[in-house]
Amino acid sequence: MTPPPSKPATPPVLPAPAAGAKLKTSAFKVPGEGSSVTISIVTVVALVALWFIVTNMGWVKPLFLPTPQAVFQQFYEYLTGQANDKPLWQHFLASMFRVFSAFFLACVTAIPVGMAMGMSRFWRGIFDPPLEFYRPLPPLAYLPLIIIWFGIDELPKVLLIFLSCFAPLALAARSGMRSASQEQINAAYSMGASYMQVIRHVILPSALPDILVGMRIAIGFGWTTLVAAEMVAANMGLGQMVLNASNFLRTDIVIMGIIVIGVVAYLFDLLMRWLERRLVPWKGRM
């Protein structure tokens, strides 16, 4: 007797995803996805706790690494004007003026230069040799020349920071001008766009992510050059405050100044990241 045909197996019914839930179509994740804020906070807390334990247990002499309490005490005294020096806000404003005036001048000049280098072999041939020559040089190498040529007023300080910001901005703009694909450019030409319209609506939007990254790198170079710039007969500034404290082996003031410089630079980097998300939301999604 022929057995009755078996019923086909019914596939299992999967539960419907909840409303608003993100449907995952693969077990693989995008590299680097997810927020790292919690990890960063835990890391900072752990480093501060380690610093507190090491210094308060006397494992390191205060000359080499003061306690967090001593550093905070110096921050409080400088902030309230009780320190035997100018208040912190005067040092802060002097350094902010030097760094951001130099950074603004670098943006105004270096970005057009980089765009010209990316669009024209003529301008690339003119600007590429001097840029590649001075870019690897440390600022302290040409600091004596700047002092001889421009004196010891504010100009050499701003100029030194300007030069440190100029090269990365120009090179980032030059690289960004090559980011637009040839298909995008040809598609714009096929729809009747002029040469300037292609630059305005195709090439510049493609270059903007690289330019913003160059701005982040440039402001970082500007802050790292601040101490060298304020070696030039400065009587105010965060770099000058750190240098002056190091002459008297005041490690607590040195670390306090380093933390202030680092926090300000990090906050500006966060601002640049926010602008990047607002101006180029398509970055990394194409």
PDB file of C-alpha atoms in Angstrom:
ATOM      1  CA  MET A   1       0.000   0.000   0.000  1.00  0.00           C
ATOM      2  CA  THR A   2       1.311   3.370  -0.927  1.00  0.00           C
ATOM      3  CA  PRO A   3       1.748   5.619   2.156  1.00  0.00           C
ATOM      4  CA  PRO A   4      -0.130   8.922   2.077  1.00  0.00           C
ATOM      5  CA  PRO A   5       1.936  11.853   0.944  1.00  0.00           C
ATOM      6  CA  SER A   6       3.461  13.773   3.831  1.00  0.00           C
ATOM      7  CA  LYS A   7       2.542  17.392   4.322  1.00  0.00           C
ATOM      8  CA  PRO A   8       5.235  19.872   3.432  1.00  0.00           C
ATOM      9  CA  ALA A   9       7.029  21.293   6.441  1.00  0.00           C
ATOM     10  CA  THR A  10       5.621  24.636   7.499  1.00  0.00           C
ATOM     11  CA  PRO A  11       8.340  27.272   7.811  1.00  0.00           C
ATOM     12  CA  PRO A  12       8.640  28.749  11.295  1.00  0.00           C
ATOM     13  CA  VAL A  13       6.843  32.028  11.799  1.00  0.00           C
ATOM     14  CA  LEU A  14       9.282  34.711  12.855  1.00  0.00           C
ATOM     15  CA  PRO A  15       8.049  37.354  15.288  1.00  0.00           C
ATOM     16  CA  ALA A  16       7.391  40.706  13.672  1.00  0.00           C
ATOM     17  CA  PRO A  17       9.869  43.403  14.626  1.00  0.00           C
ATOM     18  CA  ALA A  18       8.638  45.925  17.134  1.00  0.00           C
ATOM     19  CA  ALA A  19       7.525  49.300  15.896  1.00  0.00           C
ATOM     20  CA  GLY A  20      10.502  51.558  15.245  1.00  0.00           C
ATOM     21  CA  ALA A  21      13.000  48.704  15.645  1.00  0.00           C
ATOM     22  CA  LYS A  22      15.851  48.594  13.165  1.00  0.00           C
ATOM     23  CA  LEU A  23      15.587  45.448  11.021  1.00  0.00           C
ATOM     24  CA  LYS A  24      18.953  43.685  10.821  1.00  0.00           C
ATOM     25  CA  THR A  25      19.458  41.855   7.543  1.00  0.00           C
ATOM     26  CA  SER A  26      22.920  40.536   8.382  1.00  0.00           C
ATOM     27  CA  ALA A  27      24.877  39.351  11.387  1.00  0.00           C
ATOM     28  CA  PHE A  28      27.772  41.586  10.383  1.00  0.00           C
ATOM     29  CA  LYS A  29      27.957  45.124  11.690  1.00  0.00           C
ATOM     30  CA  VAL A  30      29.354  48.207  10.020  1.00  0.00           C
ATOM     31  CA  PRO A  31      32.969  48.649  11.218  1.00  0.00           C
ATOM     32  CA  GLY A  32      33.137  51.222  13.965  1.00  0.00           C
ATOM     33  CA  GLU A  33      29.378  51.704  14.343  1.00  0.00           C
ATOM     34  CA  GLY A  34      27.859  52.619  17.690  1.00  0.00           C
ATOM     35  CA  SER A  35      28.533  55.313  20.260  1.00  0.00           C
ATOM     36  CA  SER A  36      31.762  55.275  22.247  1.00  0.00           C
ATOM     37  CA  VAL A  37      30.787  57.996  24.747  1.00  0.00           C
ATOM     38  CA  THR A  38      30.339  55.595  27.671  1.00  0.00           C
ATOM     39  CA  ILE A  39      33.679  53.903  26.993  1.00  0.00           C
ATOM     40  CA  SER A  40      35.410  57.286  26.799  1.00  0.00           C
ATOM     41  CA  ILE A  41      33.902  58.443  30.090  1.00  0.00           C
ATOM     42  CA  VAL A  42      34.933  55.217  31.830  1.00  0.00           C
ATOM     43  CA  THR A  43      38.459  55.561  30.420  1.00  0.00           C
ATOM     44  CA  VAL A  44      38.827  59.139  31.662  1.00  0.00           C
ATOM     45  CA  VAL A  45      37.480  58.239  35.112  1.00  0.00           C
ATOM     46  CA  ALA A  46      39.854  55.270  35.321  1.00  0.00           C
ATOM     47  CA  LEU A  47      42.866  57.415  34.363  1.00  0.00           C
ATOM     48  CA  VAL A  48      41.984  60.083  36.932  1.00  0.00           C
ATOM     49  CA  ALA A  49      41.460  57.409  39.604  1.00  0.00           C
ATOM     50  CA  LEU A  50      44.841  55.866  38.759  1.00  0.00           C
ATOM     51  CA  TRP A  51      46.446  59.309  38.933  1.00  0.00           C
ATOM     52  CA  PHE A  52      44.805  59.921  42.327  1.00  0.00           C
ATOM     53  CA  ILE A  53      45.931  56.585  43.757  1.00  0.00           C
ATOM     54  CA  VAL A  54      49.512  56.767  42.480  1.00  0.00           C
ATOM     55  CA  THR A  55      50.134  60.297  43.740  1.00  0.00           C
ATOM     56  CA  ASN A  56      48.320  60.071  47.060  1.00  0.00           C
ATOM     57  CA  MET A  57      50.015  56.792  47.952  1.00  0.00           C
ATOM     58  CA  GLY A  58      53.373  58.507  47.503  1.00  0.00           C
ATOM     59  CA  TRP A  59      54.549  56.198  44.715  1.00  0.00           C
ATOM     60  CA  VAL A  60      55.633  59.221  42.642  1.00  0.00           C
ATOM     61  CA  LYS A  61      57.214  62.397  43.985  1.00  0.00           C
ATOM     62  CA  PRO A  62      55.114  65.581  43.610  1.00  0.00           C
ATOM     63  CA  LEU A  63      57.942  67.176  41.606  1.00  0.00           C
ATOM     64  CA  PHE A  64      57.335  64.644  38.833  1.00  0.00           C
ATOM     65  CA  LEU A  65      53.573  64.221  39.177  1.00  0.00           C
ATOM     66  CA  PRO A  66      51.530  66.317  41.629  1.00  0.00           C
ATOM     67  CA  THR A  67      48.230  65.158  43.041  1.00  0.00           C
ATOM     68  CA  PRO A  68      44.930  66.002  41.316  1.00  0.00           C
ATOM     69  CA  GLN A  69      44.042  68.106  44.379  1.00  0.00           C
ATOM     70  CA  ALA A  70      47.148  70.281  43.910  1.00  0.00           C
ATOM     71  CA  VAL A  71      46.396  70.764  40.209  1.00  0.00           C
ATOM     72  CA  PHE A  72      42.781  71.665  40.940  1.00  0.00           C
ATOM     73  CA  GLN A  73      43.927  74.082  43.657  1.00  0.00           C
ATOM     74  CA  GLN A  74      46.133  75.903  41.125  1.00  0.00           C
ATOM     75  CA  PHE A  75      43.249  75.982  38.644  1.00  0.00           C
ATOM     76  CA  TYR A  76      40.995  77.525  41.301  1.00  0.00           C
ATOM     77  CA  GLU A  77      43.595  80.126  42.281  1.00  0.00           C
ATOM     78  CA  TYR A  78      44.239  81.133  38.660  1.00  0.00           C
ATOM     79  CA  LEU A  79      40.529  81.177  37.923  1.00  0.00           C
ATOM     80  CA  THR A  80      39.733  83.452  40.884  1.00  0.00           C
ATOM     81  CA  GLY A  81      42.822  85.654  40.479  1.00  0.00           C
ATOM     82  CA  GLN A  82      44.452  84.531  43.738  1.00  0.00           C
ATOM     83  CA  ALA A  83      47.599  83.172  42.078  1.00  0.00           C
ATOM     84  CA  ASN A  84      50.855  85.125  41.996  1.00  0.00           C
ATOM     85  CA  ASP A  85      50.329  85.706  38.283  1.00  0.00           C
ATOM     86  CA  LYS A  86      47.778  87.129  35.881  1.00  0.00           C
ATOM     87  CA  PRO A  87      44.299  85.555  36.077  1.00  0.00           C
ATOM     88  CA  LEU A  88      43.591  82.524  33.929  1.00  0.00           C
ATOM     89  CA  TRP A  89      41.086  84.356  31.751  1.00  0.00           C
ATOM     90  CA  GLN A  90      43.760  86.818  30.590  1.00  0.00           C
ATOM     91  CA  HIS A  91      46.110  83.985  29.614  1.00  0.00           C
ATOM     92  CA  PHE A  92      43.184  82.201  27.963  1.00  0.00           C
ATOM     93  CA  LEU A  93      42.031  85.187  25.902  1.00  0.00           C
ATOM     94  CA  ALA A  94      45.579  85.976  24.747  1.00  0.00           C
ATOM     95  CA  SER A  95      46.093  82.416  23.518  1.00  0.00           C
ATOM     96  CA  MET A  96      42.628  82.246  21.937  1.00  0.00           C
ATOM     97  CA  PHE A  97      43.312  85.442  20.005  1.00  0.00           C
ATOM     98  CA  ARG A  98      46.633  84.139  18.673  1.00  0.00           C
ATOM     99  CA  VAL A  99      45.405  80.674  17.743  1.00  0.00           C
ATOM    100  CA  PHE A 100      42.079  81.580  16.192  1.00  0.00           C
ATOM    101  CA  SER A 101      43.267  84.681  14.345  1.00  0.00           C
ATOM    102  CA  ALA A 102      46.031  82.548  12.796  1.00  0.00           C
ATOM    103  CA  PHE A 103      43.550  79.763  12.075  1.00  0.00           C
ATOM    104  CA  PHE A 104      41.099  82.181  10.429  1.00  0.00           C
ATOM    105  CA  LEU A 105      43.834  83.666   8.234  1.00  0.00           C
ATOM    106  CA  ALA A 106      44.965  80.155   7.293  1.00  0.00           C
ATOM    107  CA  CYS A 107      41.417  79.183   6.288  1.00  0.00           C
ATOM    108  CA  VAL A 108      41.014  82.327   4.175  1.00  0.00           C
ATOM    109  CA  THR A 109      44.296  81.776   2.325  1.00  0.00           C
ATOM    110  CA  ALA A 110      45.112  78.059   2.409  1.00  0.00           C
ATOM    111  CA  ILE A 111      41.751  76.711   1.259  1.00  0.00           C
ATOM    112  CA  PRO A 112      41.721  78.779  -1.992  1.00  0.00           C
ATOM    113  CA  VAL A 113      45.370  77.839  -2.584  1.00  0.00           C
ATOM    114  CA  GLY A 114      44.568  74.144  -2.110  1.00  0.00           C
ATOM    115  CA  MET A 115      41.552  74.412  -4.401  1.00  0.00           C
ATOM    116  CA  ALA A 116      43.695  76.078  -7.071  1.00  0.00           C
ATOM    117  CA  MET A 117      46.327  73.345  -6.707  1.00  0.00           C
ATOM    118  CA  GLY A 118      43.678  70.669  -7.121  1.00  0.00           C
ATOM    119  CA  MET A 119      42.163  72.258 -10.237  1.00  0.00           C
ATOM    120  CA  SER A 120      45.228  73.557 -12.084  1.00  0.00           C
ATOM    121  CA  ARG A 121      48.640  72.033 -12.726  1.00  0.00           C
ATOM    122  CA  PHE A 122      49.985  75.585 -13.099  1.00  0.00           C
ATOM    123  CA  TRP A 123      49.160  76.541  -9.496  1.00  0.00           C
ATOM    124  CA  ARG A 124      50.148  73.086  -8.296  1.00  0.00           C
ATOM    125  CA  GLY A 125      53.562  73.572  -9.833  1.00  0.00           C
ATOM    126  CA  ILE A 126      53.947  76.949  -8.098  1.00  0.00           C
ATOM    127  CA  PHE A 127      52.745  76.106  -4.581  1.00  0.00           C
ATOM    128  CA  ASP A 128      53.704  72.452  -4.232  1.00  0.00           C
ATOM    129  CA  PRO A 129      57.527  72.885  -3.830  1.00  0.00           C
ATOM    130  CA  PRO A 130      57.439  75.500  -1.018  1.00  0.00           C
ATOM    131  CA  LEU A 131      54.614  73.661   0.767  1.00  0.00           C
ATOM    132  CA  GLU A 132      56.369  70.310   0.698  1.00  0.00           C
ATOM    133  CA  PHE A 133      59.648  71.971   1.726  1.00  0.00           C
ATOM    134  CA  TYR A 134      58.477  73.723   4.881  1.00  0.00           C
ATOM    135  CA  ARG A 135      55.685  71.317   5.900  1.00  0.00           C
ATOM    136  CA  PRO A 136      57.982  68.753   7.626  1.00  0.00           C
ATOM    137  CA  LEU A 137      60.005  71.444   9.398  1.00  0.00           C
ATOM    138  CA  PRO A 138      59.295  71.887  13.126  1.00  0.00           C
ATOM    139  CA  PRO A 139      58.202  75.436  14.038  1.00  0.00           C
ATOM    140  CA  LEU A 140      61.216  75.900  16.309  1.00  0.00           C
ATOM    141  CA  ALA A 141      63.466  75.486  13.252  1.00  0.00           C
ATOM    142  CA  TYR A 142      62.282  78.702  11.580  1.00  0.00           C
ATOM    143  CA  LEU A 143      61.320  80.559  14.765  1.00  0.00           C
ATOM    144  CA  PRO A 144      64.685  82.451  14.906  1.00  0.00           C
ATOM    145  CA  LEU A 145      64.197  83.708  11.345  1.00  0.00           C
ATOM    146  CA  ILE A 146      60.676  84.916  12.128  1.00  0.00           C
ATOM    147  CA  ILE A 147      62.008  86.817  15.166  1.00  0.00           C
ATOM    148  CA  ILE A 148      64.780  88.422  13.079  1.00  0.00           C
ATOM    149  CA  TRP A 149      62.412  89.394  10.279  1.00  0.00           C
ATOM    150  CA  PHE A 150      59.318  90.472  12.249  1.00  0.00           C
ATOM    151  CA  GLY A 151      60.501  91.346  15.762  1.00  0.00           C
ATOM    152  CA  ILE A 152      58.965  90.154  19.020  1.00  0.00           C
ATOM    153  CA  ASP A 153      55.471  91.681  18.935  1.00  0.00           C
ATOM    154  CA  GLU A 154      52.236  89.784  18.256  1.00  0.00           C
ATOM    155  CA  LEU A 155      52.937  89.351  14.526  1.00  0.00           C
ATOM    156  CA  PRO A 156      55.620  86.619  14.822  1.00  0.00           C
ATOM    157  CA  LYS A 157      53.465  84.657  17.291  1.00  0.00           C
ATOM    158  CA  VAL A 158      50.437  84.702  14.993  1.00  0.00           C
ATOM    159  CA  LEU A 159      52.627  84.057  11.946  1.00  0.00           C
ATOM    160  CA  LEU A 160      54.220  80.973  13.490  1.00  0.00           C
ATOM    161  CA  ILE A 161      50.806  79.463  14.266  1.00  0.00           C
ATOM    162  CA  PHE A 162      49.547  80.517  10.822  1.00  0.00           C
ATOM    163  CA  LEU A 163      52.361  78.620   9.107  1.00  0.00           C
ATOM    164  CA  SER A 164      51.652  75.493  11.139  1.00  0.00           C
ATOM    165  CA  CYS A 165      47.957  75.626  10.090  1.00  0.00           C
ATOM    166  CA  PHE A 166      48.519  76.569   6.444  1.00  0.00           C
ATOM    167  CA  ALA A 167      50.092  73.378   5.056  1.00  0.00           C
ATOM    168  CA  PRO A 168      47.545  70.791   6.316  1.00  0.00           C
ATOM    169  CA  LEU A 169      44.651  73.010   5.222  1.00  0.00           C
ATOM    170  CA  ALA A 170      46.062  73.524   1.720  1.00  0.00           C
ATOM    171  CA  LEU A 171      46.859  69.845   1.233  1.00  0.00           C
ATOM    172  CA  ALA A 172      43.418  68.789   2.498  1.00  0.00           C
ATOM    173  CA  ALA A 173      41.697  71.203   0.103  1.00  0.00           C
ATOM    174  CA  ARG A 174      43.885  69.965  -2.754  1.00  0.00           C
ATOM    175  CA  SER A 175      43.002  66.350  -1.990  1.00  0.00           C
ATOM    176  CA  GLY A 176      39.320  67.192  -1.667  1.00  0.00           C
ATOM    177  CA  MET A 177      39.163  68.749  -5.109  1.00  0.00           C
ATOM    178  CA  ARG A 178      39.947  65.281  -6.514  1.00  0.00           C
ATOM    179  CA  SER A 179      37.166  63.557  -4.550  1.00  0.00           C
ATOM    180  CA  ALA A 180      34.402  64.001  -7.140  1.00  0.00           C
ATOM    181  CA  SER A 181      34.134  60.992  -9.442  1.00  0.00           C
ATOM    182  CA  GLN A 182      34.465  61.430 -13.165  1.00  0.00           C
ATOM    183  CA  GLU A 183      30.943  60.016 -13.607  1.00  0.00           C
ATOM    184  CA  GLN A 184      29.493  62.830 -11.481  1.00  0.00           C
ATOM    185  CA  ILE A 185      31.382  65.455 -13.449  1.00  0.00           C
ATOM    186  CA  ASN A 186      30.359  63.968 -16.821  1.00  0.00           C
ATOM    187  CA  ALA A 187      26.742  63.711 -15.682  1.00  0.00           C
ATOM    188  CA  ALA A 188      26.730  67.413 -14.770  1.00  0.00           C
ATOM    189  CA  TYR A 189      28.250  68.349 -18.146  1.00  0.00           C
ATOM    190  CA  SER A 190      25.699  66.165 -19.970  1.00  0.00           C
ATOM    191  CA  MET A 191      22.896  68.129 -18.307  1.00  0.00           C
ATOM    192  CA  GLY A 192      24.317  71.401 -19.619  1.00  0.00           C
ATOM    193  CA  ALA A 193      26.286  72.602 -16.601  1.00  0.00           C
ATOM    194  CA  SER A 194      29.081  75.078 -17.185  1.00  0.00           C
ATOM    195  CA  TYR A 195      32.616  74.698 -15.852  1.00  0.00           C
ATOM    196  CA  MET A 196      31.938  76.994 -12.888  1.00  0.00           C
ATOM    197  CA  GLN A 197      28.646  75.233 -12.138  1.00  0.00           C
ATOM    198  CA  VAL A 198      30.450  71.883 -12.055  1.00  0.00           C
ATOM    199  CA  ILE A 199      32.924  73.321  -9.555  1.00  0.00           C
ATOM    200  CA  ARG A 200      30.170  74.915  -7.459  1.00  0.00           C
ATOM    201  CA  HIS A 201      27.644  72.059  -7.395  1.00  0.00           C
ATOM    202  CA  VAL A 202      29.755  68.925  -7.885  1.00  0.00           C
ATOM    203  CA  ILE A 203      33.420  69.384  -6.954  1.00  0.00           C
ATOM    204  CA  LEU A 204      33.083  71.681  -3.929  1.00  0.00           C
ATOM    205  CA  PRO A 205      30.462  69.542  -2.130  1.00  0.00           C
ATOM    206  CA  SER A 206      32.689  66.504  -2.714  1.00  0.00           C
ATOM    207  CA  ALA A 207      35.705  68.400  -1.363  1.00  0.00           C
ATOM    208  CA  LEU A 208      33.958  69.733   1.744  1.00  0.00           C
ATOM    209  CA  PRO A 209      34.495  66.610   3.932  1.00  0.00           C
ATOM    210  CA  ASP A 210      38.249  66.685   3.254  1.00  0.00           C
ATOM    211  CA  ILE A 211      38.391  70.426   3.915  1.00  0.00           C
ATOM    212  CA  LEU A 212      36.640  70.005   7.278  1.00  0.00           C
ATOM    213  CA  VAL A 213      39.052  67.221   8.244  1.00  0.00           C
ATOM    214  CA  GLY A 214      41.912  69.518   7.244  1.00  0.00           C
ATOM    215  CA  MET A 215      40.481  72.233   9.495  1.00  0.00           C
ATOM    216  CA  ARG A 216      40.417  69.820  12.434  1.00  0.00           C
ATOM    217  CA  ILE A 217      44.023  68.811  11.793  1.00  0.00           C
ATOM    218  CA  ALA A 218      45.111  72.432  11.309  1.00  0.00           C
ATOM    219  CA  ILE A 219      43.644  73.687  14.589  1.00  0.00           C
ATOM    220  CA  GLY A 220      45.393  70.796  16.330  1.00  0.00           C
ATOM    221  CA  PHE A 221      48.707  71.895  14.833  1.00  0.00           C
ATOM    222  CA  GLY A 222      47.900  75.449  15.893  1.00  0.00           C
ATOM    223  CA  TRP A 223      47.459  74.484  19.532  1.00  0.00           C
ATOM    224  CA  THR A 224      50.624  72.367  19.515  1.00  0.00           C
ATOM    225  CA  THR A 225      52.562  75.349  18.148  1.00  0.00           C
ATOM    226  CA  LEU A 226      51.138  77.702  20.785  1.00  0.00           C
ATOM    227  CA  VAL A 227      53.871  77.065  23.364  1.00  0.00           C
ATOM    228  CA  ALA A 228      56.609  77.640  20.769  1.00  0.00           C
ATOM    229  CA  ALA A 229      54.891  80.826  19.569  1.00  0.00           C
ATOM    230  CA  GLU A 230      54.599  82.229  23.092  1.00  0.00           C
ATOM    231  CA  MET A 231      58.319  81.744  23.673  1.00  0.00           C
ATOM    232  CA  VAL A 232      58.753  84.982  21.701  1.00  0.00           C
ATOM    233  CA  ALA A 233      58.785  87.530  24.547  1.00  0.00           C
ATOM    234  CA  ALA A 234      55.179  86.881  25.574  1.00  0.00           C
ATOM    235  CA  ASN A 235      53.908  88.097  28.934  1.00  0.00           C
ATOM    236  CA  MET A 236      50.481  86.444  28.661  1.00  0.00           C
ATOM    237  CA  GLY A 237      49.108  83.218  27.261  1.00  0.00           C
ATOM    238  CA  LEU A 238      48.614  79.617  28.291  1.00  0.00           C
ATOM    239  CA  GLY A 239      51.882  78.581  26.679  1.00  0.00           C
ATOM    240  CA  GLN A 240      53.752  81.359  28.435  1.00  0.00           C
ATOM    241  CA  MET A 241      52.156  80.354  31.733  1.00  0.00           C
ATOM    242  CA  VAL A 242      53.366  76.761  31.263  1.00  0.00           C
ATOM    243  CA  LEU A 243      56.869  77.837  30.248  1.00  0.00           C
ATOM    244  CA  ASN A 244      57.174  80.258  33.142  1.00  0.00           C
ATOM    245  CA  ALA A 245      56.008  77.611  35.634  1.00  0.00           C
ATOM    246  CA  SER A 246      58.481  75.065  34.252  1.00  0.00           C
ATOM    247  CA  ASN A 247      61.355  77.448  34.961  1.00  0.00           C
ATOM    248  CA  PHE A 248      60.426  77.325  38.657  1.00  0.00           C
ATOM    249  CA  LEU A 249      59.675  73.558  38.651  1.00  0.00           C
ATOM    250  CA  ARG A 250      55.982  74.217  39.382  1.00  0.00           C
ATOM    251  CA  THR A 251      54.735  70.956  37.942  1.00  0.00           C
ATOM    252  CA  ASP A 252      51.222  71.520  39.275  1.00  0.00           C
ATOM    253  CA  ILE A 253      50.852  74.708  37.220  1.00  0.00           C
ATOM    254  CA  VAL A 254      52.419  73.025  34.191  1.00  0.00           C
ATOM    255  CA  ILE A 255      49.930  70.149  34.285  1.00  0.00           C
ATOM    256  CA  MET A 256      47.050  72.538  34.932  1.00  0.00           C
ATOM    257  CA  GLY A 257      48.007  74.570  31.838  1.00  0.00           C
ATOM    258  CA  ILE A 258      48.407  71.426  29.727  1.00  0.00           C
ATOM    259  CA  ILE A 259      44.942  70.220  30.788  1.00  0.00           C
ATOM    260  CA  VAL A 260      43.365  73.594  29.931  1.00  0.00           C
ATOM    261  CA  ILE A 261      45.020  73.648  26.494  1.00  0.00           C
ATOM    262  CA  GLY A 262      43.967  70.049  25.825  1.00  0.00           C
ATOM    263  CA  VAL A 263      40.370  70.582  26.951  1.00  0.00           C
ATOM    264  CA  VAL A 264      39.952  73.717  24.798  1.00  0.00           C
ATOM    265  CA  ALA A 265      41.394  71.925  21.761  1.00  0.00           C
ATOM    266  CA  TYR A 266      39.124  68.936  22.367  1.00  0.00           C
ATOM    267  CA  LEU A 267      36.030  71.135  22.681  1.00  0.00           C
ATOM    268  CA  PHE A 268      36.854  72.822  19.388  1.00  0.00           C
ATOM    269  CA  ASP A 269      37.323  69.401  17.797  1.00  0.00           C
ATOM    270  CA  LEU A 270      33.855  68.420  19.043  1.00  0.00           C
ATOM    271  CA  LEU A 271      32.495  71.612  17.480  1.00  0.00           C
ATOM    272  CA  MET A 272      34.135  70.714  14.163  1.00  0.00           C
ATOM    273  CA  ARG A 273      32.635  67.211  14.333  1.00  0.00           C
ATOM    274  CA  TRP A 274      29.192  68.733  14.920  1.00  0.00           C
ATOM    275  CA  LEU A 275      29.642  71.055  11.944  1.00  0.00           C
ATOM    276  CA  GLU A 276      30.780  68.097   9.861  1.00  0.00           C
ATOM    277  CA  ARG A 277      27.597  66.182  10.695  1.00  0.00           C
ATOM    278  CA  ARG A 278      25.516  69.234   9.803  1.00  0.00           C
ATOM    279  CA  LEU A 279      27.296  70.275   6.615  1.00  0.00           C
ATOM    280  CA  VAL A 280      28.174  66.874   5.136  1.00  0.00           C
ATOM    281  CA  PRO A 281      25.600  64.381   6.475  1.00  0.00           C
ATOM    282  CA  TRP A 282      26.283  62.119   3.488  1.00  0.00           C
ATOM    283  CA  LYS A 283      29.895  61.470   4.498  1.00  0.00           C
ATOM    284  CA  GLY A 284      30.543  57.736   4.948  1.00  0.00           C
ATOM    285  CA  ARG A 285      27.140  56.765   3.510  1.00  0.00           C
ATOM    286  CA  MET A 286      27.999  56.730  -0.180  1.00  0.00           C
TER     287      MET A 286
END
